[in-house]
Tab-separated table of C-alpha atoms and ligand atoms in Angstrom:
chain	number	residue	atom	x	y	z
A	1	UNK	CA	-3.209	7.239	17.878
A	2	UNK	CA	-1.174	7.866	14.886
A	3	UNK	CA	1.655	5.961	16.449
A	4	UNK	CA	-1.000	2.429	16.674
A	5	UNK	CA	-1.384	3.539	13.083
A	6	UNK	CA	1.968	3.586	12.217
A	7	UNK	CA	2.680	0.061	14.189
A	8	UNK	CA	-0.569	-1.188	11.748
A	9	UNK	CA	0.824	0.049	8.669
A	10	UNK	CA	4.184	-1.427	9.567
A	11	UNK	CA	2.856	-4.655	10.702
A	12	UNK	CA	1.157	-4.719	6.962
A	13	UNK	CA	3.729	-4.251	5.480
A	14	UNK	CA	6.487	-6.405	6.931
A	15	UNK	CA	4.143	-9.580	5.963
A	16	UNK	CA	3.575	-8.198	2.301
A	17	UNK	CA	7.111	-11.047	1.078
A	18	UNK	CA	4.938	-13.696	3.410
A	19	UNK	CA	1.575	-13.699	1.491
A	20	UNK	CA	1.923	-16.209	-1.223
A	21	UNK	CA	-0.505	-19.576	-1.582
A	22	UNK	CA	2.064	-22.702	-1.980
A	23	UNK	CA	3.679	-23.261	-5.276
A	24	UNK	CA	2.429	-26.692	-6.477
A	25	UNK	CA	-1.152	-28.320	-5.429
A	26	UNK	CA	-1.536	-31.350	-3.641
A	27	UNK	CA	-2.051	-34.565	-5.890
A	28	UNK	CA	-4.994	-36.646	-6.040
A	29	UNK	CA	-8.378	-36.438	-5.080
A	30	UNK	CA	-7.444	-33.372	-2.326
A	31	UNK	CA	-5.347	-31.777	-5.300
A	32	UNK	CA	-8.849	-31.932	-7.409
A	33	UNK	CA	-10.697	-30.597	-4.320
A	34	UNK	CA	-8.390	-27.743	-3.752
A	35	UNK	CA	-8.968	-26.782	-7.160
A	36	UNK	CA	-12.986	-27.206	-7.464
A	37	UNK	CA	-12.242	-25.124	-3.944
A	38	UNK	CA	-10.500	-22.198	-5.712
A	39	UNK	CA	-13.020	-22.652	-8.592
A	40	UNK	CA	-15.831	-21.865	-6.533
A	41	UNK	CA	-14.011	-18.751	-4.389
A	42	UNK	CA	-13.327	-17.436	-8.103
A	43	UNK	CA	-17.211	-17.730	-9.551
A	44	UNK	CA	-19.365	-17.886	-6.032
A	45	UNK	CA	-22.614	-16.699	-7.641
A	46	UNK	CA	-22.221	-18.817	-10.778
A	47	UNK	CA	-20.808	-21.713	-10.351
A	48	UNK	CA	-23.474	-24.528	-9.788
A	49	UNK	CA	-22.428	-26.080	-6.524
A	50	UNK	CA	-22.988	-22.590	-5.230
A	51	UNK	CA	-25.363	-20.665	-7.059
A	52	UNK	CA	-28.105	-21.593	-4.790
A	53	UNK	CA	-26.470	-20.615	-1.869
A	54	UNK	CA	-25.929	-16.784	-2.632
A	55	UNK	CA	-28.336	-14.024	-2.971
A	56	UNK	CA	-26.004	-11.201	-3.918
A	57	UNK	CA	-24.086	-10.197	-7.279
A	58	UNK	CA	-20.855	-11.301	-4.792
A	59	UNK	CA	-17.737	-14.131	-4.802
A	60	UNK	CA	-15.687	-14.862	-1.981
A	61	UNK	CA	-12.858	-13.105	-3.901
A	62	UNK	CA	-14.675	-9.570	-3.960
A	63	UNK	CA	-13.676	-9.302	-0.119
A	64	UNK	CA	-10.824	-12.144	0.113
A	65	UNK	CA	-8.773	-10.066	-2.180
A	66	UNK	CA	-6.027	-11.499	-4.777
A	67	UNK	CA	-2.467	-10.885	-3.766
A	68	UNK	CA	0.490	-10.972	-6.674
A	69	UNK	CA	0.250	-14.697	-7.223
A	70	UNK	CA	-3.502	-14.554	-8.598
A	71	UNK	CA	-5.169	-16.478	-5.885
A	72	UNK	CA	-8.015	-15.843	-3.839
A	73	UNK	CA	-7.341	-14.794	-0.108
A	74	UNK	CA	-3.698	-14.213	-0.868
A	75	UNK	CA	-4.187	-10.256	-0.582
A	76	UNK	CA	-1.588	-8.966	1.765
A	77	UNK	CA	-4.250	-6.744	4.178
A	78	UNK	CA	-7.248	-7.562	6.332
A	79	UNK	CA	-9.590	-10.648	5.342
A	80	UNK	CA	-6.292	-12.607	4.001
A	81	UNK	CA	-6.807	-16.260	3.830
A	82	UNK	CA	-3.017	-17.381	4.193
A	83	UNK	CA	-2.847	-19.266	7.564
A	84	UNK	CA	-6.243	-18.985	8.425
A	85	UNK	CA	-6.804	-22.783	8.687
A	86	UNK	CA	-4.171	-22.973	11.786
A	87	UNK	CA	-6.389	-20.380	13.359
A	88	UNK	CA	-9.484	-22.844	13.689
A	89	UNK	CA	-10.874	-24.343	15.693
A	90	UNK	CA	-11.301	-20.833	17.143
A	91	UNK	CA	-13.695	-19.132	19.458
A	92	UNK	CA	-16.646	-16.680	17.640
A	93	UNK	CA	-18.147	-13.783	20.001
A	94	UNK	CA	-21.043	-13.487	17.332
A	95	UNK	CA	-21.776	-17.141	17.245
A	96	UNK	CA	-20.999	-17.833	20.948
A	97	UNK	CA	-19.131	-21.600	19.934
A	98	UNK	CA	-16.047	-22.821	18.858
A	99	UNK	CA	-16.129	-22.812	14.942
A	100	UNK	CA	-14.437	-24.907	12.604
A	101	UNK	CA	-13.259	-23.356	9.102
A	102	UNK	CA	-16.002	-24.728	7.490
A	103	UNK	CA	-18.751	-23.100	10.129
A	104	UNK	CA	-16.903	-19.509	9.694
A	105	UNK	CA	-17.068	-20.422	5.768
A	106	UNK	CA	-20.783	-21.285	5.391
A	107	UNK	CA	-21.506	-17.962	8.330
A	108	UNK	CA	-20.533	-15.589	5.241
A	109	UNK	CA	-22.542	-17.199	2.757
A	110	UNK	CA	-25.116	-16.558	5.213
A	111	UNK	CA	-23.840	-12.744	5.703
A	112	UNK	CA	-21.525	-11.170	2.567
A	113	UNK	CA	-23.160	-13.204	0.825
A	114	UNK	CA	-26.570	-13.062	1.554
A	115	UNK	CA	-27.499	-16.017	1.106
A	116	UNK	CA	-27.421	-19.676	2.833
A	117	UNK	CA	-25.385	-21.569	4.602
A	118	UNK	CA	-24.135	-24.678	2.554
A	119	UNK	CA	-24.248	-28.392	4.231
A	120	UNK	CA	-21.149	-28.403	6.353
A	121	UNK	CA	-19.329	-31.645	4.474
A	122	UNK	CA	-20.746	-30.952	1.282
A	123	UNK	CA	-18.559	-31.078	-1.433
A	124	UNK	CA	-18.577	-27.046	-1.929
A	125	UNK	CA	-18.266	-26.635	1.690
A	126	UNK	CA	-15.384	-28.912	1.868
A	127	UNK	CA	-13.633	-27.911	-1.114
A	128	UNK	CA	-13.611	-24.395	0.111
A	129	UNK	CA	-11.478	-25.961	3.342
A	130	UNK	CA	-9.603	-27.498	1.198
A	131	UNK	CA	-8.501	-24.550	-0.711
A	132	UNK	CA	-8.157	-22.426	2.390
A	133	UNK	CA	-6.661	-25.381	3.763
A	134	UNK	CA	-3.789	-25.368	0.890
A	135	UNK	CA	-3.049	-21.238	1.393
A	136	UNK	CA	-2.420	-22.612	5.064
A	137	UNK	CA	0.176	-25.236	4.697
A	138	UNK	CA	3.089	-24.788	6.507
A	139	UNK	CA	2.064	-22.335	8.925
A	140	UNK	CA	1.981	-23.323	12.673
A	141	UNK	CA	-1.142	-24.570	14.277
A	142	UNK	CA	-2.057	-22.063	17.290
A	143	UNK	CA	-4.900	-22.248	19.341
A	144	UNK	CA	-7.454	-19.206	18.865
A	145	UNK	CA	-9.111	-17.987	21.947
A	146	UNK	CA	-9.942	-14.802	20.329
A	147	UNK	CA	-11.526	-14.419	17.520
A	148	UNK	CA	-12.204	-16.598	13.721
A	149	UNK	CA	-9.352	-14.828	12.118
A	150	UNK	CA	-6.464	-15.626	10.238
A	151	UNK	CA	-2.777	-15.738	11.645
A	152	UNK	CA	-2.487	-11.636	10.079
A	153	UNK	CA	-5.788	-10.372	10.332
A	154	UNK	CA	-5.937	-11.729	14.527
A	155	UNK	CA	-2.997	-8.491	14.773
A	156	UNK	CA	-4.583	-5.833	12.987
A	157	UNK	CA	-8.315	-6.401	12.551
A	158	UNK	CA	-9.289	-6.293	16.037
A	159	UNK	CA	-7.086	-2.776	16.555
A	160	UNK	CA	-7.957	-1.239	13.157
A	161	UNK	CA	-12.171	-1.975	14.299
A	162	UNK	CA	-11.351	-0.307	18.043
A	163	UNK	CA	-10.030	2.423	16.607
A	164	UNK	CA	-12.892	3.189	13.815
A	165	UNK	CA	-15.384	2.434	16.449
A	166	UNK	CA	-14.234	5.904	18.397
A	167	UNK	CA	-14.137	7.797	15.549
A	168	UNK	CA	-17.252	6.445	13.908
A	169	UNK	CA	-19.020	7.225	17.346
A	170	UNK	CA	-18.605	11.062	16.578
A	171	UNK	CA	-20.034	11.028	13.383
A	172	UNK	CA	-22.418	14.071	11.892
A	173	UNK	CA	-24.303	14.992	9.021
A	174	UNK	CA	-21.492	16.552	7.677
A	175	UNK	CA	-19.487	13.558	7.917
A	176	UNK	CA	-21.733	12.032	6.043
A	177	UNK	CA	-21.284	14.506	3.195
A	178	UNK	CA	-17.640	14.552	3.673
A	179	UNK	CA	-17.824	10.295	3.446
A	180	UNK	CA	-20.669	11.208	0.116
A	181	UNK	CA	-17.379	13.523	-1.826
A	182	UNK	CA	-14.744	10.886	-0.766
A	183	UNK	CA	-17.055	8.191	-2.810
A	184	UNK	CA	-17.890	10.396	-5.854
A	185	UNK	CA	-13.643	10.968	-5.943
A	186	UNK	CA	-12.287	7.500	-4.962
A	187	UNK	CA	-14.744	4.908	-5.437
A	188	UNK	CA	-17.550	5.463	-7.946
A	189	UNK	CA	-15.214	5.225	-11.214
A	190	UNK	CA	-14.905	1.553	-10.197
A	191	UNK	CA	-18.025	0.677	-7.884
A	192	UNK	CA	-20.670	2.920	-9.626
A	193	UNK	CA	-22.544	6.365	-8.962
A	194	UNK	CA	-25.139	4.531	-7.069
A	195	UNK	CA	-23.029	1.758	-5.482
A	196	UNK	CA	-24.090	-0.798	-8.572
A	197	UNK	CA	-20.532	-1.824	-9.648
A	198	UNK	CA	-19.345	-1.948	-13.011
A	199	UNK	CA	-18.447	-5.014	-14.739
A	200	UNK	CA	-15.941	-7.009	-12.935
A	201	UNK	CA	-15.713	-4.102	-10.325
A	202	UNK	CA	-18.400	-5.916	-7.694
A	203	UNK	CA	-21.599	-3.906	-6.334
A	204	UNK	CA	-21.133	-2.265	-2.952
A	205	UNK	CA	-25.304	-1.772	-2.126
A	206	UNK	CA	-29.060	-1.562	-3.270
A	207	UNK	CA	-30.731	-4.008	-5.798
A	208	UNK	CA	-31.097	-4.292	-9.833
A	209	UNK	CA	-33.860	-3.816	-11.611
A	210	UNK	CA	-35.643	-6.749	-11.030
A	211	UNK	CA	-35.365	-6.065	-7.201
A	212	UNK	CA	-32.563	-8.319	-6.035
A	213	UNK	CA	-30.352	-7.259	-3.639
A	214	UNK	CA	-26.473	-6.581	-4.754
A	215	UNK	CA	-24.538	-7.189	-2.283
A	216	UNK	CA	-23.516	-7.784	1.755
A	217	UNK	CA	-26.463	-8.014	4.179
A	218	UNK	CA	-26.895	-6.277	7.642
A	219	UNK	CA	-25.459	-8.820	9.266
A	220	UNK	CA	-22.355	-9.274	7.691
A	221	UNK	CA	-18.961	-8.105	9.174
A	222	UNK	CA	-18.836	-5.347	6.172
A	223	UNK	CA	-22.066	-3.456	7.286
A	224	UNK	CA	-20.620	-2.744	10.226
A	225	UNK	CA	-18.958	0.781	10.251
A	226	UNK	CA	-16.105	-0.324	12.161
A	227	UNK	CA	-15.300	-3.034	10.548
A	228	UNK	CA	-15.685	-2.190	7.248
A	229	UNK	CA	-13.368	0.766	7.770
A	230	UNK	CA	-10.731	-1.809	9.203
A	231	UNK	CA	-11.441	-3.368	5.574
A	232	UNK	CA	-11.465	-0.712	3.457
A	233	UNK	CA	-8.720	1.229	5.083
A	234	UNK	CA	-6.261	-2.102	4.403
A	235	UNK	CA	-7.852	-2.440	0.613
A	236	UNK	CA	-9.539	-0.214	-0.660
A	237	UNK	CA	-8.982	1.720	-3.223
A	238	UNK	CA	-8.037	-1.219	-4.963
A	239	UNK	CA	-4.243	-1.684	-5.043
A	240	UNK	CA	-3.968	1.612	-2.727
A	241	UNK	CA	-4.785	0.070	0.762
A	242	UNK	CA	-3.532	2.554	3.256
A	243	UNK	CA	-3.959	5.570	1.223
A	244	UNK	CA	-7.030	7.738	2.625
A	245	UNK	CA	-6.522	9.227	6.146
A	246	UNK	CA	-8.436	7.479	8.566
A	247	UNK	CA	-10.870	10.067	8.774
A	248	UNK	CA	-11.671	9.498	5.701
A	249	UNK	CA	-12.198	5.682	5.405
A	250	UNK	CA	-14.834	6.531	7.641
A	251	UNK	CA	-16.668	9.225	6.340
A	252	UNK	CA	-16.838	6.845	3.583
A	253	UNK	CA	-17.814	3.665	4.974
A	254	UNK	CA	-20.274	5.717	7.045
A	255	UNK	CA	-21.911	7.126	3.699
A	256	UNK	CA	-21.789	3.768	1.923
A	257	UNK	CA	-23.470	1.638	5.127
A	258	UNK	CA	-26.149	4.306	5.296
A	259	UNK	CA	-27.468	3.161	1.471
A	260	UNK	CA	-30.272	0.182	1.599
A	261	UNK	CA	-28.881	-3.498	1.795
A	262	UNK	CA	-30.916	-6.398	3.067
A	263	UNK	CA	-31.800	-6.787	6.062
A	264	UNK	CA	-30.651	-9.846	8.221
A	265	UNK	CA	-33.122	-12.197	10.100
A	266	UNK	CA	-31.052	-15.494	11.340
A	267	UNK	CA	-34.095	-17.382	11.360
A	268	UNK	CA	-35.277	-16.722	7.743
A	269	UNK	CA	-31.553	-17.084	6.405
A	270	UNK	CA	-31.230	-20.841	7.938
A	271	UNK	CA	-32.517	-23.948	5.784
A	272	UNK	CA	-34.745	-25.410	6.928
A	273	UNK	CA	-33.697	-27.970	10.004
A	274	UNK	CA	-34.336	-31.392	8.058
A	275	UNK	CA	-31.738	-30.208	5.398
A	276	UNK	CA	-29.047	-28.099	7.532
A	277	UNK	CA	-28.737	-30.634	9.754
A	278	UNK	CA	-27.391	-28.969	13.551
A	279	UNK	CA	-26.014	-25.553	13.656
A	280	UNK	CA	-22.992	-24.712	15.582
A	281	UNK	CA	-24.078	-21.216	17.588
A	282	UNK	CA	-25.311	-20.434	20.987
A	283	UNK	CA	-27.054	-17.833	19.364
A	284	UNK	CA	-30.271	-18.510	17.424
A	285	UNK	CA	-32.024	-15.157	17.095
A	286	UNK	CA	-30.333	-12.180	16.001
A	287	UNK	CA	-31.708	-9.152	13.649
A	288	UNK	CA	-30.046	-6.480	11.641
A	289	UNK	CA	-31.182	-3.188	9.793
A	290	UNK	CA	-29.189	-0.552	8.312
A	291	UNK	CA	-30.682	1.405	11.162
A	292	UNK	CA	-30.003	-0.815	14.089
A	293	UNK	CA	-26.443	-1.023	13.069
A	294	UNK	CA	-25.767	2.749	12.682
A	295	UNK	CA	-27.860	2.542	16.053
A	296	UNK	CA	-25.288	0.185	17.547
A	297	UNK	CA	-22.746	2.963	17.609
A	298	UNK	CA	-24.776	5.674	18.903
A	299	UNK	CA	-25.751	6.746	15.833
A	300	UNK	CA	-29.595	8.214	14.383
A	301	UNK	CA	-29.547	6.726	10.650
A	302	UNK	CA	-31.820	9.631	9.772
A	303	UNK	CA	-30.210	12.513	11.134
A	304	UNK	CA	-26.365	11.384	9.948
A	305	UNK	CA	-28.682	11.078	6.612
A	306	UNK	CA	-30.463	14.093	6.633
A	307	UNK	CA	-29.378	16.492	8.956
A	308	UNK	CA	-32.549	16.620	10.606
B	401	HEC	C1	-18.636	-8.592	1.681
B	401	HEC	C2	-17.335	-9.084	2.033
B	401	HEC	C3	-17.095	-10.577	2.199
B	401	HEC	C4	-17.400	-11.596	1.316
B	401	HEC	C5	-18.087	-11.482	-0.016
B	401	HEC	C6	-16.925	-12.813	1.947
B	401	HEC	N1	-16.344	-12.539	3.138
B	401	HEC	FE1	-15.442	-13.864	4.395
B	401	HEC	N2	-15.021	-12.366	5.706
B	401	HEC	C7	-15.295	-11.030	5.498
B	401	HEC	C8	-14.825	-10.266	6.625
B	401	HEC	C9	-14.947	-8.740	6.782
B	401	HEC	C10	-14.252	-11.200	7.518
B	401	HEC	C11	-13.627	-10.949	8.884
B	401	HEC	C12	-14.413	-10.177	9.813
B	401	HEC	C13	-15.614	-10.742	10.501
B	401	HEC	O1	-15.595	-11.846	11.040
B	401	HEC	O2	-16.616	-10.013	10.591
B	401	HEC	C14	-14.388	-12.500	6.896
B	401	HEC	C15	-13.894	-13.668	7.446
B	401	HEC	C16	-13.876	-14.889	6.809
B	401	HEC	C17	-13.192	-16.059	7.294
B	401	HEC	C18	-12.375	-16.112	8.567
B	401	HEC	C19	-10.928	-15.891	8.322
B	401	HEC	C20	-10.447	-14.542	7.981
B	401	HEC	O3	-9.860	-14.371	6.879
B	401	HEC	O4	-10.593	-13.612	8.760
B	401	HEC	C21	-13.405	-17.065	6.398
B	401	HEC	C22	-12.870	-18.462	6.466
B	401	HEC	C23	-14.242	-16.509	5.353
B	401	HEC	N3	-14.489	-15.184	5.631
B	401	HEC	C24	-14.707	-17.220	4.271
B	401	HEC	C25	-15.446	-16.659	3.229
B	401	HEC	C26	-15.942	-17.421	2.103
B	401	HEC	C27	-15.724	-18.893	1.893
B	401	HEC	C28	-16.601	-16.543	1.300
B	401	HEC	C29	-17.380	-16.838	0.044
B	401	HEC	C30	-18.438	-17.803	0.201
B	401	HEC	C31	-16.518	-15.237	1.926
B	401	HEC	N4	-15.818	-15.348	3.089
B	401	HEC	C32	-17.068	-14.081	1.389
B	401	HEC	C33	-15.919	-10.487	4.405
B	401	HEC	C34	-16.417	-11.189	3.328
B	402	HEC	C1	-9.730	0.639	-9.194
B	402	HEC	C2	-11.047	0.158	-8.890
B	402	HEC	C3	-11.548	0.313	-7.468
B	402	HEC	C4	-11.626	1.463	-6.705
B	402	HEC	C5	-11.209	2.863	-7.081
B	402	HEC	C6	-12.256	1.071	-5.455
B	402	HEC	N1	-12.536	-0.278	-5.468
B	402	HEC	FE1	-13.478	-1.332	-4.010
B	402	HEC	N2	-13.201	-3.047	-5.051
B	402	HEC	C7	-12.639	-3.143	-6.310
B	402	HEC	C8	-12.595	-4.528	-6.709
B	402	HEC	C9	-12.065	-5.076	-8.033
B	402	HEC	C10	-13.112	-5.271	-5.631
B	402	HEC	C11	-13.267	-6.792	-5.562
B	402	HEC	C12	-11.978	-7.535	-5.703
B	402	HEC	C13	-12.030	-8.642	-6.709
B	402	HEC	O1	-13.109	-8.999	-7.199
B	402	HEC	O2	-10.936	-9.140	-7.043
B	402	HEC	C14	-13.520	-4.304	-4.625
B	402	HEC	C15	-14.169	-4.625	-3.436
B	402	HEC	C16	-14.712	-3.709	-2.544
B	402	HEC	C17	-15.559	-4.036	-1.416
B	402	HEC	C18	-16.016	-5.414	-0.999
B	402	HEC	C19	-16.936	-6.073	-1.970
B	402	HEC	C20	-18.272	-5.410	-2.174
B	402	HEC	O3	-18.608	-5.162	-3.341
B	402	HEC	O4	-18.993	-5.136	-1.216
B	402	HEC	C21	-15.855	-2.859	-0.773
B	402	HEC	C22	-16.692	-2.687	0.461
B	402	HEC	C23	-15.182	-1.794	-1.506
B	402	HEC	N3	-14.512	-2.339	-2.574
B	402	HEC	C24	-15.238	-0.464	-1.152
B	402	HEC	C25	-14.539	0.533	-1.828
B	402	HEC	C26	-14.472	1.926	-1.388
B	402	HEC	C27	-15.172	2.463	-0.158
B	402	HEC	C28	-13.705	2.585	-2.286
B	402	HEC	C29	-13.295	4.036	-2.267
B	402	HEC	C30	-12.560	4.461	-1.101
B	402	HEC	C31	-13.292	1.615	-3.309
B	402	HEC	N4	-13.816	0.395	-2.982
B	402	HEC	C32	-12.543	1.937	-4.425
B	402	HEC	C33	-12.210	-2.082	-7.086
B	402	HEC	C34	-12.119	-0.774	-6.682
């Protein structure tokens, strides 16, 4: 195992020179889009094509991380955005369809973001390809059988989620204490006591005091415990991906899933049919809790909880 590690952390590495968006934008009206696009990555929750569409304190960029050059998806580990556009049309095991860019877009408004899906071919929805679009350019188109990931994250993100999974599936109370001490020592300076986040830092669970939820649903990719420990592993700390043994990226992703976040209920998080117009997935019904996913690896929420 620690040699796939090792090949991971290599493979991370070696693209770190590759991960920069383009230097100029394009001209024009898809110049202007690309922009509005990186506008609305920057500000998701505020900006007013978008507002509507989220019900978290989240933007895209929270998970797409920055890299050196300042732009959105640019980060060089796991949820990159640079050559993700030659990855799509690609096949989603979730979904059960080929999705375009702008389906896998509008899926984590839905999910990280917790709120709605935006009108494929909107203007928001379009700018967004646009921008991802532009981090793309000059990579080569290759057909995606696998998964909706981009050209870097297809090589690690699948291994790095295998490997959590059998670790995660051993988990115990005490892990869960273990994941509680790892959070109180490398997360809650920047991410809050209680998961809240502090000022730019974003919110990693729970709700405000008016009751509204802060951040990723039970549906989205990050609620799992695999594949949030790909993710944090590769990120997190910030600007320390790579630094916490494995062991312990998942004692602490198991602590932070096991906090309350929304639950997920496809039906309720569609528009309504007269506005959304079709919907690409094979897959109509699904339902999350924070309980059915812990359950999805074997795991009793309540016992990893309390010990009892
Ligand atoms: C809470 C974290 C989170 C937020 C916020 C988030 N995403 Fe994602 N996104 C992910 C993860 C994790 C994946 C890959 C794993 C998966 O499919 O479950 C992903 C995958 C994607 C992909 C597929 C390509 C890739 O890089 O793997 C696109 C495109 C994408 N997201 C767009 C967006 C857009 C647009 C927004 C803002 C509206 C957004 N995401 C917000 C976590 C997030
Ligand atoms: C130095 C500050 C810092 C530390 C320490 C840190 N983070 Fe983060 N984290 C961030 C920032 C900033 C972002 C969002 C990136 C952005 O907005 O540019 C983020 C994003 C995240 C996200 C995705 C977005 C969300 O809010 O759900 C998760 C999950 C996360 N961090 C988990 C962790 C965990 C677990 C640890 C401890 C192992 C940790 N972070 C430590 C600063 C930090």
């Amino acid at each position: 195992m620690k040699f796939l590690i090792s090949i991971l952390l290599l493979a991370t590495i070696s693209f770190a020179n590759e991960m920069l968006a383009p230097k100029d934008y394009p001209t024009g009206e898809v110049g202007k889009l690309v922009k509005l696009g990186e506008d609305i990555v920057n500000n998701t929750d505020t900006h007013p094509l978008t507002k509507d569409f989220v019900g978290n304190k989240l933007q895209c960029k929270s998970c797409h991380l920055k890299g050196p050059d300042g732009k959105v998806g640019t980060g060089k580990g796991i949820s990159s955005w640079v050559g993700t556009a030659a990855q799509f049309p690609a096949w989603s095991k979730r979904e059960k369809t080929v999705q375009s860019l702008q389906d896998r877009s509008n899926n984590c408004f839905m999910r990280s973001m917790n709120g709605k899906r935006l009108i494929v071919d909107s203007k928001a929805s379009m700018a967004i390809a646009a921008y991802i679009t532009w981090l793309s350019e000059g990579t080569p188109i290759k057909m995606n059988e696998k998964g909706p990931w981009s050209t870097h994250n297809t090589k690690l993100y699948p291994k790095g989620v295998k490997h959590f999974k059998a670790i995660q599936k051993k988990a115990t109370h005490e892990n869960y204490l273990a994941g509680k001490d790892v959070y109180a020592k490398k997360c809650a300076s920047c991410h809050g006591q209680n998961g809240e986040g502090i000022a730019v830092f974003p919110p990693l669970w729970g709700k405000d005091a008016n009751g509204n939820w802060l951040s990723y649903n039970t549906g989205a990719g990050m609620s799992k415990l695999d594949k949030a420990a790909s993710w944090v592993r590769s990120n997190m700390p910030l600007g320390q991906g790579g630094s916490l043994s494995d062991q312990e990226v998942a004692d602490v992703v198991l602590f932070m899933n096991a906090q309350e976040r929304a639950p997920f209920d496809l039906q309720k998080a569609l528009l309504p049919k007269e506005e959304m117009g079709y919907y690409n997935s094979a897959v109509l019904e699904e339902k999350h809790t924070v309980e059915s996913n812990f359950k999805s690896l074997g795991l009793d929420l309540q016992q990893i909880k309390t010990g009892k």
